[in-house]
Amino acid sequence: MAESFDSAESNLLCSENNSTCFDDVVVDDSGISPSWDHTNVNLDNVGSDSFLCFVAQSEEIVKVMVEKEKDHLPREDYLIRLRGGDLDLSVRREALDWIWKAHAYYGFGPLSLCLSVNYLDRFLSVFQFPRGVTWTVQLLAVACFSLAAKMEEVKVPQSVDLQVGEPKFVFQAKTIQRMELMILSSLGWKMRALTPCSFIDYFLAKISCEKYPDKSLIARSVQLILNIIKGIDFLEFRSSEIAAAVAISLKELPTQEVDKAITDFFIVDKVR
């Protein structure tokens, strides 16, 4: 059973007067913030240093990563609950809408965006938010993005400054920190998550037979990964499988070479 909002009352509610500990939420009465187009994530303004971390991993490291990646996935029934309506899909959509906007505003690297999505899906798979309480969605998005930025970015603004784009709700730092702690606890403090971006360098190197994949190819692969993970269908697959599919789709190779790359992956995959 997913933890409910009510079951976390000790964390979210003040015991003395039963008022929320998030009473410092400020509501902008001007209306809901506009919908943001995140069809594509523009990586043009991302510095080349953002791709320095994409270095082909050794077979031994990848084997360990494949073994560990299942620990960084949402609950197995998450996709079924999203498709069946048990979970409100609009919550995920709204949260991602804001995360994409904030990521574009600050020009952070792609890994922080991948981590934000990972934290969001893992949290939503184990924690049930009440329907209709809109401020919780924005608070969750801010907290996921803040945690991801702290994990990946060198320079991170104060959490209150991450709330960009005329948000309907504005949260104080202590409120965001409470939400961050709730996410950390719910995810078992496993924040160095393995995402498709973690595997893309390995598969590009495998398929291209180059130790260091071309940065332009990495950028195209990351762009495709970011576009894929906005939807829910990708939740059917492991991060390594998504990375393998993306690498193969962007590299035009003879059929026999593609088959060899896939075979090599499944040899690694046997360690699961």
mmCIF file with all atom_site columns, N, CA and C in Angstrom, residues 57-123:
data_model
loop_
_atom_site.group_PDB
_atom_site.id
_atom_site.type_symbol
_atom_site.label_atom_id
_atom_site.label_alt_id
_atom_site.label_comp_id
_atom_site.label_asym_id
_atom_site.label_entity_id
_atom_site.label_seq_id
_atom_site.pdbx_PDB_ins_code
_atom_site.Cartn_x
_atom_site.Cartn_y
_atom_site.Cartn_z
_atom_site.occupancy
_atom_site.B_iso_or_equiv
_atom_site.pdbx_formal_charge
_atom_site.auth_seq_id
_atom_site.auth_comp_id
_atom_site.auth_asym_id
_atom_site.auth_atom_id
_atom_site.pdbx_PDB_model_num
ATOM 1   N N  . GLN A 1 57  ? 31.690 3.566  -19.413 1.00 0.00 ? 57  GLN A N  1
ATOM 2   C CA . GLN A 1 57  ? 31.960 2.767  -18.232 1.00 0.00 ? 57  GLN A CA 1
ATOM 3   C C  . GLN A 1 57  ? 32.546 1.414  -18.622 1.00 0.00 ? 57  GLN A C  1
ATOM 4   N N  . SER A 1 58  ? 33.284 0.833  -17.705 1.00 0.00 ? 58  SER A N  1
ATOM 5   C CA . SER A 1 58  ? 33.836 -0.499 -17.943 1.00 0.00 ? 58  SER A CA 1
ATOM 6   C C  . SER A 1 58  ? 32.746 -1.545 -17.783 1.00 0.00 ? 58  SER A C  1
ATOM 7   N N  . GLU A 1 59  ? 33.009 -2.740 -18.297 1.00 0.00 ? 59  GLU A N  1
ATOM 8   C CA . GLU A 1 59  ? 32.044 -3.832 -18.185 1.00 0.00 ? 59  GLU A CA 1
ATOM 9   C C  . GLU A 1 59  ? 31.742 -4.149 -16.717 1.00 0.00 ? 59  GLU A C  1
ATOM 10  N N  . GLU A 1 60  ? 32.768 -4.103 -15.876 1.00 0.00 ? 60  GLU A N  1
ATOM 11  C CA . GLU A 1 60  ? 32.580 -4.434 -14.463 1.00 0.00 ? 60  GLU A CA 1
ATOM 12  C C  . GLU A 1 60  ? 31.663 -3.424 -13.785 1.00 0.00 ? 60  GLU A C  1
ATOM 13  N N  . ILE A 1 61  ? 31.853 -2.151 -14.092 1.00 0.00 ? 61  ILE A N  1
ATOM 14  C CA . ILE A 1 61  ? 31.017 -1.111 -13.493 1.00 0.00 ? 61  ILE A CA 1
ATOM 15  C C  . ILE A 1 61  ? 29.578 -1.250 -13.973 1.00 0.00 ? 61  ILE A C  1
ATOM 16  N N  . VAL A 1 62  ? 29.412 -1.509 -15.251 1.00 0.00 ? 62  VAL A N  1
ATOM 17  C CA . VAL A 1 62  ? 28.063 -1.638 -15.796 1.00 0.00 ? 62  VAL A CA 1
ATOM 18  C C  . VAL A 1 62  ? 27.340 -2.825 -15.169 1.00 0.00 ? 62  VAL A C  1
ATOM 19  N N  . LYS A 1 63  ? 28.043 -3.911 -14.924 1.00 0.00 ? 63  LYS A N  1
ATOM 20  C CA . LYS A 1 63  ? 27.424 -5.070 -14.282 1.00 0.00 ? 63  LYS A CA 1
ATOM 21  C C  . LYS A 1 63  ? 26.861 -4.697 -12.918 1.00 0.00 ? 63  LYS A C  1
ATOM 22  N N  . VAL A 1 64  ? 27.638 -3.929 -12.165 1.00 0.00 ? 64  VAL A N  1
ATOM 23  C CA . VAL A 1 64  ? 27.175 -3.486 -10.849 1.00 0.00 ? 64  VAL A CA 1
ATOM 24  C C  . VAL A 1 64  ? 25.979 -2.548 -10.994 1.00 0.00 ? 64  VAL A C  1
ATOM 25  N N  . MET A 1 65  ? 26.043 -1.664 -11.968 1.00 0.00 ? 65  MET A N  1
ATOM 26  C CA . MET A 1 65  ? 24.944 -0.725 -12.192 1.00 0.00 ? 65  MET A CA 1
ATOM 27  C C  . MET A 1 65  ? 23.647 -1.453 -12.551 1.00 0.00 ? 65  MET A C  1
ATOM 28  N N  . VAL A 1 66  ? 23.769 -2.472 -13.406 1.00 0.00 ? 66  VAL A N  1
ATOM 29  C CA . VAL A 1 66  ? 22.598 -3.248 -13.806 1.00 0.00 ? 66  VAL A CA 1
ATOM 30  C C  . VAL A 1 66  ? 21.982 -3.951 -12.601 1.00 0.00 ? 66  VAL A C  1
ATOM 31  N N  . GLU A 1 67  ? 22.830 -4.434 -11.711 1.00 0.00 ? 67  GLU A N  1
ATOM 32  C CA . GLU A 1 67  ? 22.339 -5.092 -10.503 1.00 0.00 ? 67  GLU A CA 1
ATOM 33  C C  . GLU A 1 67  ? 21.602 -4.109 -9.596  1.00 0.00 ? 67  GLU A C  1
ATOM 34  N N  . LYS A 1 68  ? 22.073 -2.872 -9.566  1.00 0.00 ? 68  LYS A N  1
ATOM 35  C CA . LYS A 1 68  ? 21.552 -1.886 -8.627  1.00 0.00 ? 68  LYS A CA 1
ATOM 36  C C  . LYS A 1 68  ? 20.388 -1.069 -9.177  1.00 0.00 ? 68  LYS A C  1
ATOM 37  N N  . GLU A 1 69  ? 20.201 -1.046 -10.503 1.00 0.00 ? 69  GLU A N  1
ATOM 38  C CA . GLU A 1 69  ? 19.224 -0.113 -11.060 1.00 0.00 ? 69  GLU A CA 1
ATOM 39  C C  . GLU A 1 69  ? 17.798 -0.373 -10.589 1.00 0.00 ? 69  GLU A C  1
ATOM 40  N N  . LYS A 1 70  ? 17.477 -1.618 -10.254 1.00 0.00 ? 70  LYS A N  1
ATOM 41  C CA . LYS A 1 70  ? 16.121 -1.925 -9.792  1.00 0.00 ? 70  LYS A CA 1
ATOM 42  C C  . LYS A 1 70  ? 15.804 -1.228 -8.473  1.00 0.00 ? 70  LYS A C  1
ATOM 43  N N  . ASP A 1 71  ? 16.843 -0.860 -7.722  1.00 0.00 ? 71  ASP A N  1
ATOM 44  C CA . ASP A 1 71  ? 16.632 -0.158 -6.456  1.00 0.00 ? 71  ASP A CA 1
ATOM 45  C C  . ASP A 1 71  ? 16.284 1.305  -6.660  1.00 0.00 ? 71  ASP A C  1
ATOM 46  N N  . HIS A 1 72  ? 16.393 1.775  -7.893  1.00 0.00 ? 72  HIS A N  1
ATOM 47  C CA . HIS A 1 72  ? 16.154 3.186  -8.177  1.00 0.00 ? 72  HIS A CA 1
ATOM 48  C C  . HIS A 1 72  ? 14.957 3.379  -9.104  1.00 0.00 ? 72  HIS A C  1
ATOM 49  N N  . LEU A 1 73  ? 14.039 2.413  -9.081  1.00 0.00 ? 73  LEU A N  1
ATOM 50  C CA . LEU A 1 73  ? 12.844 2.478  -9.915  1.00 0.00 ? 73  LEU A CA 1
ATOM 51  C C  . LEU A 1 73  ? 11.606 2.669  -9.048  1.00 0.00 ? 73  LEU A C  1
ATOM 52  N N  . PRO A 1 74  ? 10.517 3.202  -9.615  1.00 0.00 ? 74  PRO A N  1
ATOM 53  C CA . PRO A 1 74  ? 9.263  3.286  -8.862  1.00 0.00 ? 74  PRO A CA 1
ATOM 54  C C  . PRO A 1 74  ? 8.738  1.887  -8.540  1.00 0.00 ? 74  PRO A C  1
ATOM 55  N N  . ARG A 1 75  ? 7.749  1.821  -7.672  1.00 0.00 ? 75  ARG A N  1
ATOM 56  C CA . ARG A 1 75  ? 7.122  0.542  -7.369  1.00 0.00 ? 75  ARG A CA 1
ATOM 57  C C  . ARG A 1 75  ? 6.589  -0.104 -8.632  1.00 0.00 ? 75  ARG A C  1
ATOM 58  N N  . GLU A 1 76  ? 6.577  -1.431 -8.657  1.00 0.00 ? 76  GLU A N  1
ATOM 59  C CA . GLU A 1 76  ? 6.221  -2.165 -9.871  1.00 0.00 ? 76  GLU A CA 1
ATOM 60  C C  . GLU A 1 76  ? 4.796  -1.868 -10.335 1.00 0.00 ? 76  GLU A C  1
ATOM 61  N N  . ASP A 1 77  ? 3.897  -1.537 -9.419  1.00 0.00 ? 77  ASP A N  1
ATOM 62  C CA . ASP A 1 77  ? 2.507  -1.297 -9.802  1.00 0.00 ? 77  ASP A CA 1
ATOM 63  C C  . ASP A 1 77  ? 2.235  0.159  -10.154 1.00 0.00 ? 77  ASP A C  1
ATOM 64  N N  . TYR A 1 78  ? 3.270  0.975  -10.183 1.00 0.00 ? 78  TYR A N  1
ATOM 65  C CA . TYR A 1 78  ? 3.096  2.411  -10.412 1.00 0.00 ? 78  TYR A CA 1
ATOM 66  C C  . TYR A 1 78  ? 2.443  2.709  -11.755 1.00 0.00 ? 78  TYR A C  1
ATOM 67  N N  . LEU A 1 79  ? 2.956  2.116  -12.821 1.00 0.00 ? 79  LEU A N  1
ATOM 68  C CA . LEU A 1 79  ? 2.413  2.372  -14.153 1.00 0.00 ? 79  LEU A CA 1
ATOM 69  C C  . LEU A 1 79  ? 0.962  1.896  -14.254 1.00 0.00 ? 79  LEU A C  1
ATOM 70  N N  . ILE A 1 80  ? 0.675  0.746  -13.682 1.00 0.00 ? 80  ILE A N  1
ATOM 71  C CA . ILE A 1 80  ? -0.701 0.227  -13.713 1.00 0.00 ? 80  ILE A CA 1
ATOM 72  C C  . ILE A 1 80  ? -1.656 1.180  -13.014 1.00 0.00 ? 80  ILE A C  1
ATOM 73  N N  . ARG A 1 81  ? -1.226 1.724  -11.898 1.00 0.00 ? 81  ARG A N  1
ATOM 74  C CA . ARG A 1 81  ? -2.076 2.649  -11.139 1.00 0.00 ? 81  ARG A CA 1
ATOM 75  C C  . ARG A 1 81  ? -2.253 3.971  -11.862 1.00 0.00 ? 81  ARG A C  1
ATOM 76  N N  . LEU A 1 82  ? -1.223 4.408  -12.575 1.00 0.00 ? 82  LEU A N  1
ATOM 77  C CA . LEU A 1 82  ? -1.347 5.639  -13.362 1.00 0.00 ? 82  LEU A CA 1
ATOM 78  C C  . LEU A 1 82  ? -2.327 5.444  -14.514 1.00 0.00 ? 82  LEU A C  1
ATOM 79  N N  . ARG A 1 83  ? -2.180 4.332  -15.220 1.00 0.00 ? 83  ARG A N  1
ATOM 80  C CA . ARG A 1 83  ? -3.056 4.064  -16.363 1.00 0.00 ? 83  ARG A CA 1
ATOM 81  C C  . ARG A 1 83  ? -4.489 3.777  -15.930 1.00 0.00 ? 83  ARG A C  1
ATOM 82  N N  . GLY A 1 84  ? -4.648 3.161  -14.767 1.00 0.00 ? 84  GLY A N  1
ATOM 83  C CA . GLY A 1 84  ? -5.980 2.782  -14.301 1.00 0.00 ? 84  GLY A CA 1
ATOM 84  C C  . GLY A 1 84  ? -6.726 3.888  -13.593 1.00 0.00 ? 84  GLY A C  1
ATOM 85  N N  . GLY A 1 85  ? -6.043 5.001  -13.305 1.00 0.00 ? 85  GLY A N  1
ATOM 86  C CA . GLY A 1 85  ? -6.711 6.110  -12.640 1.00 0.00 ? 85  GLY A CA 1
ATOM 87  C C  . GLY A 1 85  ? -6.634 6.076  -11.135 1.00 0.00 ? 85  GLY A C  1
ATOM 88  N N  . ASP A 1 86  ? -6.017 5.041  -10.573 1.00 0.00 ? 86  ASP A N  1
ATOM 89  C CA . ASP A 1 86  ? -5.850 4.992  -9.123  1.00 0.00 ? 86  ASP A CA 1
ATOM 90  C C  . ASP A 1 86  ? -4.978 6.146  -8.655  1.00 0.00 ? 86  ASP A C  1
ATOM 91  N N  . LEU A 1 87  ? -3.994 6.505  -9.476  1.00 0.00 ? 87  LEU A N  1
ATOM 92  C CA . LEU A 1 87  ? -3.182 7.688  -9.229  1.00 0.00 ? 87  LEU A CA 1
ATOM 93  C C  . LEU A 1 87  ? -3.565 8.764  -10.236 1.00 0.00 ? 87  LEU A C  1
ATOM 94  N N  . ASP A 1 88  ? -3.604 10.005 -9.773  1.00 0.00 ? 88  ASP A N  1
ATOM 95  C CA . ASP A 1 88  ? -4.004 11.125 -10.619 1.00 0.00 ? 88  ASP A CA 1
ATOM 96  C C  . ASP A 1 88  ? -2.846 11.494 -11.552 1.00 0.00 ? 88  ASP A C  1
ATOM 97  N N  . LEU A 1 89  ? -2.989 11.196 -12.825 1.00 0.00 ? 89  LEU A N  1
ATOM 98  C CA . LEU A 1 89  ? -1.932 11.455 -13.790 1.00 0.00 ? 89  LEU A CA 1
ATOM 99  C C  . LEU A 1 89  ? -1.634 12.945 -13.923 1.00 0.00 ? 89  LEU A C  1
ATOM 100 N N  . SER A 1 90  ? -2.642 13.788 -13.654 1.00 0.00 ? 90  SER A N  1
ATOM 101 C CA . SER A 1 90  ? -2.442 15.231 -13.772 1.00 0.00 ? 90  SER A CA 1
ATOM 102 C C  . SER A 1 90  ? -1.435 15.751 -12.747 1.00 0.00 ? 90  SER A C  1
ATOM 103 N N  . VAL A 1 91  ? -1.294 15.045 -11.613 1.00 0.00 ? 91  VAL A N  1
ATOM 104 C CA . VAL A 1 91  ? -0.310 15.441 -10.605 1.00 0.00 ? 91  VAL A CA 1
ATOM 105 C C  . VAL A 1 91  ? 1.092  15.336 -11.186 1.00 0.00 ? 91  VAL A C  1
ATOM 106 N N  . ARG A 1 92  ? 1.378  14.209 -11.811 1.00 0.00 ? 92  ARG A N  1
ATOM 107 C CA . ARG A 1 92  ? 2.689  14.017 -12.430 1.00 0.00 ? 92  ARG A CA 1
ATOM 108 C C  . ARG A 1 92  ? 2.911  15.027 -13.547 1.00 0.00 ? 92  ARG A C  1
ATOM 109 N N  . ARG A 1 93  ? 1.897  15.222 -14.370 1.00 0.00 ? 93  ARG A N  1
ATOM 110 C CA . ARG A 1 93  ? 2.026  16.134 -15.507 1.00 0.00 ? 93  ARG A CA 1
ATOM 111 C C  . ARG A 1 93  ? 2.295  17.561 -15.038 1.00 0.00 ? 93  ARG A C  1
ATOM 112 N N  . GLU A 1 94  ? 1.555  17.998 -14.029 1.00 0.00 ? 94  GLU A N  1
ATOM 113 C CA . GLU A 1 94  ? 1.727  19.356 -13.525 1.00 0.00 ? 94  GLU A CA 1
ATOM 114 C C  . GLU A 1 94  ? 3.096  19.549 -12.888 1.00 0.00 ? 94  GLU A C  1
ATOM 115 N N  . ALA A 1 95  ? 3.547  18.557 -12.126 1.00 0.00 ? 95  ALA A N  1
ATOM 116 C CA . ALA A 1 95  ? 4.849  18.649 -11.490 1.00 0.00 ? 95  ALA A CA 1
ATOM 117 C C  . ALA A 1 95  ? 5.972  18.711 -12.531 1.00 0.00 ? 95  ALA A C  1
ATOM 118 N N  . LEU A 1 96  ? 5.878  17.859 -13.553 1.00 0.00 ? 96  LEU A N  1
ATOM 119 C CA . LEU A 1 96  ? 6.897  17.867 -14.607 1.00 0.00 ? 96  LEU A CA 1
ATOM 120 C C  . LEU A 1 96  ? 6.883  19.173 -15.382 1.00 0.00 ? 96  LEU A C  1
ATOM 121 N N  . ASP A 1 97  ? 5.702  19.731 -15.568 1.00 0.00 ? 97  ASP A N  1
ATOM 122 C CA . ASP A 1 97  ? 5.579  21.006 -16.280 1.00 0.00 ? 97  ASP A CA 1
ATOM 123 C C  . ASP A 1 97  ? 6.421  22.073 -15.588 1.00 0.00 ? 97  ASP A C  1
ATOM 124 N N  . TRP A 1 98  ? 6.308  22.125 -14.270 1.00 0.00 ? 98  TRP A N  1
ATOM 125 C CA . TRP A 1 98  ? 7.066  23.127 -13.524 1.00 0.00 ? 98  TRP A CA 1
ATOM 126 C C  . TRP A 1 98  ? 8.558  22.791 -13.520 1.00 0.00 ? 98  TRP A C  1
ATOM 127 N N  . ILE A 1 99  ? 8.917  21.529 -13.345 1.00 0.00 ? 99  ILE A N  1
ATOM 128 C CA . ILE A 1 99  ? 10.327 21.133 -13.311 1.00 0.00 ? 99  ILE A CA 1
ATOM 129 C C  . ILE A 1 99  ? 11.022 21.494 -14.621 1.00 0.00 ? 99  ILE A C  1
ATOM 130 N N  . TRP A 1 100 ? 10.353 21.240 -15.751 1.00 0.00 ? 100 TRP A N  1
ATOM 131 C CA . TRP A 1 100 ? 10.940 21.589 -17.057 1.00 0.00 ? 100 TRP A CA 1
ATOM 132 C C  . TRP A 1 100 ? 11.158 23.088 -17.168 1.00 0.00 ? 100 TRP A C  1
ATOM 133 N N  . LYS A 1 101 ? 10.198 23.837 -16.671 1.00 0.00 ? 101 LYS A N  1
ATOM 134 C CA . LYS A 1 101 ? 10.298 25.295 -16.724 1.00 0.00 ? 101 LYS A CA 1
ATOM 135 C C  . LYS A 1 101 ? 11.484 25.788 -15.890 1.00 0.00 ? 101 LYS A C  1
ATOM 136 N N  . ALA A 1 102 ? 11.610 25.321 -14.666 1.00 0.00 ? 102 ALA A N  1
ATOM 137 C CA . ALA A 1 102 ? 12.690 25.750 -13.790 1.00 0.00 ? 102 ALA A CA 1
ATOM 138 C C  . ALA A 1 102 ? 14.050 25.318 -14.327 1.00 0.00 ? 102 ALA A C  1
ATOM 139 N N  . HIS A 1 103 ? 14.109 24.114 -14.892 1.00 0.00 ? 103 HIS A N  1
ATOM 140 C CA . HIS A 1 103 ? 15.358 23.619 -15.461 1.00 0.00 ? 103 HIS A CA 1
ATOM 141 C C  . HIS A 1 103 ? 15.812 24.507 -16.619 1.00 0.00 ? 103 HIS A C  1
ATOM 142 N N  . ALA A 1 104 ? 14.886 24.885 -17.484 1.00 0.00 ? 104 ALA A N  1
ATOM 143 C CA . ALA A 1 104 ? 15.216 25.750 -18.614 1.00 0.00 ? 104 ALA A CA 1
ATOM 144 C C  . ALA A 1 104 ? 15.641 27.139 -18.130 1.00 0.00 ? 104 ALA A C  1
ATOM 145 N N  . TYR A 1 105 ? 14.991 27.627 -17.102 1.00 0.00 ? 105 TYR A N  1
ATOM 146 C CA . TYR A 1 105 ? 15.286 28.965 -16.574 1.00 0.00 ? 105 TYR A CA 1
ATOM 147 C C  . TYR A 1 105 ? 16.726 29.049 -16.073 1.00 0.00 ? 105 TYR A C  1
ATOM 148 N N  . TYR A 1 106 ? 17.177 28.033 -15.358 1.00 0.00 ? 106 TYR A N  1
ATOM 149 C CA . TYR A 1 106 ? 18.510 28.066 -14.771 1.00 0.00 ? 106 TYR A CA 1
ATOM 150 C C  . TYR A 1 106 ? 19.569 27.442 -15.672 1.00 0.00 ? 106 TYR A C  1
ATOM 151 N N  . GLY A 1 107 ? 19.167 26.761 -16.731 1.00 0.00 ? 107 GLY A N  1
ATOM 152 C CA . GLY A 1 107 ? 20.139 26.171 -17.642 1.00 0.00 ? 107 GLY A CA 1
ATOM 153 C C  . GLY A 1 107 ? 20.977 25.087 -16.999 1.00 0.00 ? 107 GLY A C  1
ATOM 154 N N  . PHE A 1 108 ? 20.356 24.326 -16.105 1.00 0.00 ? 108 PHE A N  1
ATOM 155 C CA . PHE A 1 108 ? 21.074 23.232 -15.451 1.00 0.00 ? 108 PHE A CA 1
ATOM 156 C C  . PHE A 1 108 ? 21.376 22.127 -16.448 1.00 0.00 ? 108 PHE A C  1
ATOM 157 N N  . GLY A 1 109 ? 22.268 21.221 -16.049 1.00 0.00 ? 109 GLY A N  1
ATOM 158 C CA . GLY A 1 109 ? 22.630 20.105 -16.897 1.00 0.00 ? 109 GLY A CA 1
ATOM 159 C C  . GLY A 1 109 ? 21.533 19.066 -16.984 1.00 0.00 ? 109 GLY A C  1
ATOM 160 N N  . PRO A 1 110 ? 21.638 18.150 -17.945 1.00 0.00 ? 110 PRO A N  1
ATOM 161 C CA . PRO A 1 110 ? 20.586 17.150 -18.157 1.00 0.00 ? 110 PRO A CA 1
ATOM 162 C C  . PRO A 1 110 ? 20.431 16.158 -17.015 1.00 0.00 ? 110 PRO A C  1
ATOM 163 N N  . LEU A 1 111 ? 21.507 15.887 -16.279 1.00 0.00 ? 111 LEU A N  1
ATOM 164 C CA . LEU A 1 111 ? 21.419 14.889 -15.217 1.00 0.00 ? 111 LEU A CA 1
ATOM 165 C C  . LEU A 1 111 ? 20.501 15.336 -14.091 1.00 0.00 ? 111 LEU A C  1
ATOM 166 N N  . SER A 1 112 ? 20.500 16.624 -13.789 1.00 0.00 ? 112 SER A N  1
ATOM 167 C CA . SER A 1 112 ? 19.608 17.099 -12.730 1.00 0.00 ? 112 SER A CA 1
ATOM 168 C C  . SER A 1 112 ? 18.147 16.965 -13.138 1.00 0.00 ? 112 SER A C  1
ATOM 169 N N  . LEU A 1 113 ? 17.878 17.092 -14.423 1.00 0.00 ? 113 LEU A N  1
ATOM 170 C CA . LEU A 1 113 ? 16.506 16.909 -14.899 1.00 0.00 ? 113 LEU A CA 1
ATOM 171 C C  . LEU A 1 113 ? 16.103 15.435 -14.823 1.00 0.00 ? 113 LEU A C  1
ATOM 172 N N  . CYS A 1 114 ? 17.015 14.547 -15.235 1.00 0.00 ? 114 CYS A N  1
ATOM 173 C CA . CYS A 1 114 ? 16.735 13.114 -15.131 1.00 0.00 ? 114 CYS A CA 1
ATOM 174 C C  . CYS A 1 114 ? 16.485 12.702 -13.686 1.00 0.00 ? 114 CYS A C  1
ATOM 175 N N  . LEU A 1 115 ? 17.295 13.214 -12.774 1.00 0.00 ? 115 LEU A N  1
ATOM 176 C CA . LEU A 1 115 ? 17.123 12.877 -11.365 1.00 0.00 ? 115 LEU A CA 1
ATOM 177 C C  . LEU A 1 115 ? 15.807 13.416 -10.820 1.00 0.00 ? 115 LEU A C  1
ATOM 178 N N  . SER A 1 116 ? 15.433 14.621 -11.229 1.00 0.00 ? 116 SER A N  1
ATOM 179 C CA . SER A 1 116 ? 14.169 15.196 -10.768 1.00 0.00 ? 116 SER A CA 1
ATOM 180 C C  . SER A 1 116 ? 12.995 14.298 -11.124 1.00 0.00 ? 116 SER A C  1
ATOM 181 N N  . VAL A 1 117 ? 12.986 13.809 -12.367 1.00 0.00 ? 117 VAL A N  1
ATOM 182 C CA . VAL A 1 117 ? 11.906 12.919 -12.816 1.00 0.00 ? 117 VAL A CA 1
ATOM 183 C C  . VAL A 1 117 ? 11.945 11.609 -12.031 1.00 0.00 ? 117 VAL A C  1
ATOM 184 N N  . ASN A 1 118 ? 13.148 11.092 -11.817 1.00 0.00 ? 118 ASN A N  1
ATOM 185 C CA . ASN A 1 118 ? 13.296 9.851  -11.061 1.00 0.00 ? 118 ASN A CA 1
ATOM 186 C C  . ASN A 1 118 ? 12.750 9.996  -9.644  1.00 0.00 ? 118 ASN A C  1
ATOM 187 N N  . TYR A 1 119 ? 13.120 11.080 -8.962  1.00 0.00 ? 119 TYR A N  1
ATOM 188 C CA . TYR A 1 119 ? 12.629 11.303 -7.599  1.00 0.00 ? 119 TYR A CA 1
ATOM 189 C C  . TYR A 1 119 ? 11.108 11.436 -7.585  1.00 0.00 ? 119 TYR A C  1
ATOM 190 N N  . LEU A 1 120 ? 10.586 12.171 -8.559  1.00 0.00 ? 120 LEU A N  1
ATOM 191 C CA . LEU A 1 120 ? 9.143  12.399 -8.613  1.00 0.00 ? 120 LEU A CA 1
ATOM 192 C C  . LEU A 1 120 ? 8.385  11.089 -8.768  1.00 0.00 ? 120 LEU A C  1
ATOM 193 N N  . ASP A 1 121 ? 8.796  10.260 -9.723  1.00 0.00 ? 121 ASP A N  1
ATOM 194 C CA . ASP A 1 121 ? 8.077  9.007  -9.973  1.00 0.00 ? 121 ASP A CA 1
ATOM 195 C C  . ASP A 1 121 ? 8.221  8.040  -8.799  1.00 0.00 ? 121 ASP A C  1
ATOM 196 N N  . ARG A 1 122 ? 9.391  7.950  -8.248  1.00 0.00 ? 122 ARG A N  1
ATOM 197 C CA . ARG A 1 122 ? 9.581  7.045  -7.108  1.00 0.00 ? 122 ARG A CA 1
ATOM 198 C C  . ARG A 1 122 ? 8.751  7.486  -5.915  1.00 0.00 ? 122 ARG A C  1
ATOM 199 N N  . PHE A 1 123 ? 8.679  8.784  -5.681  1.00 0.00 ? 123 PHE A N  1
ATOM 200 C CA . PHE A 1 123 ? 7.902  9.284  -4.545  1.00 0.00 ? 123 PHE A CA 1
ATOM 201 C C  . PHE A 1 123 ? 6.411  9.067  -4.764  1.00 0.00 ? 123 PHE A C  1
#
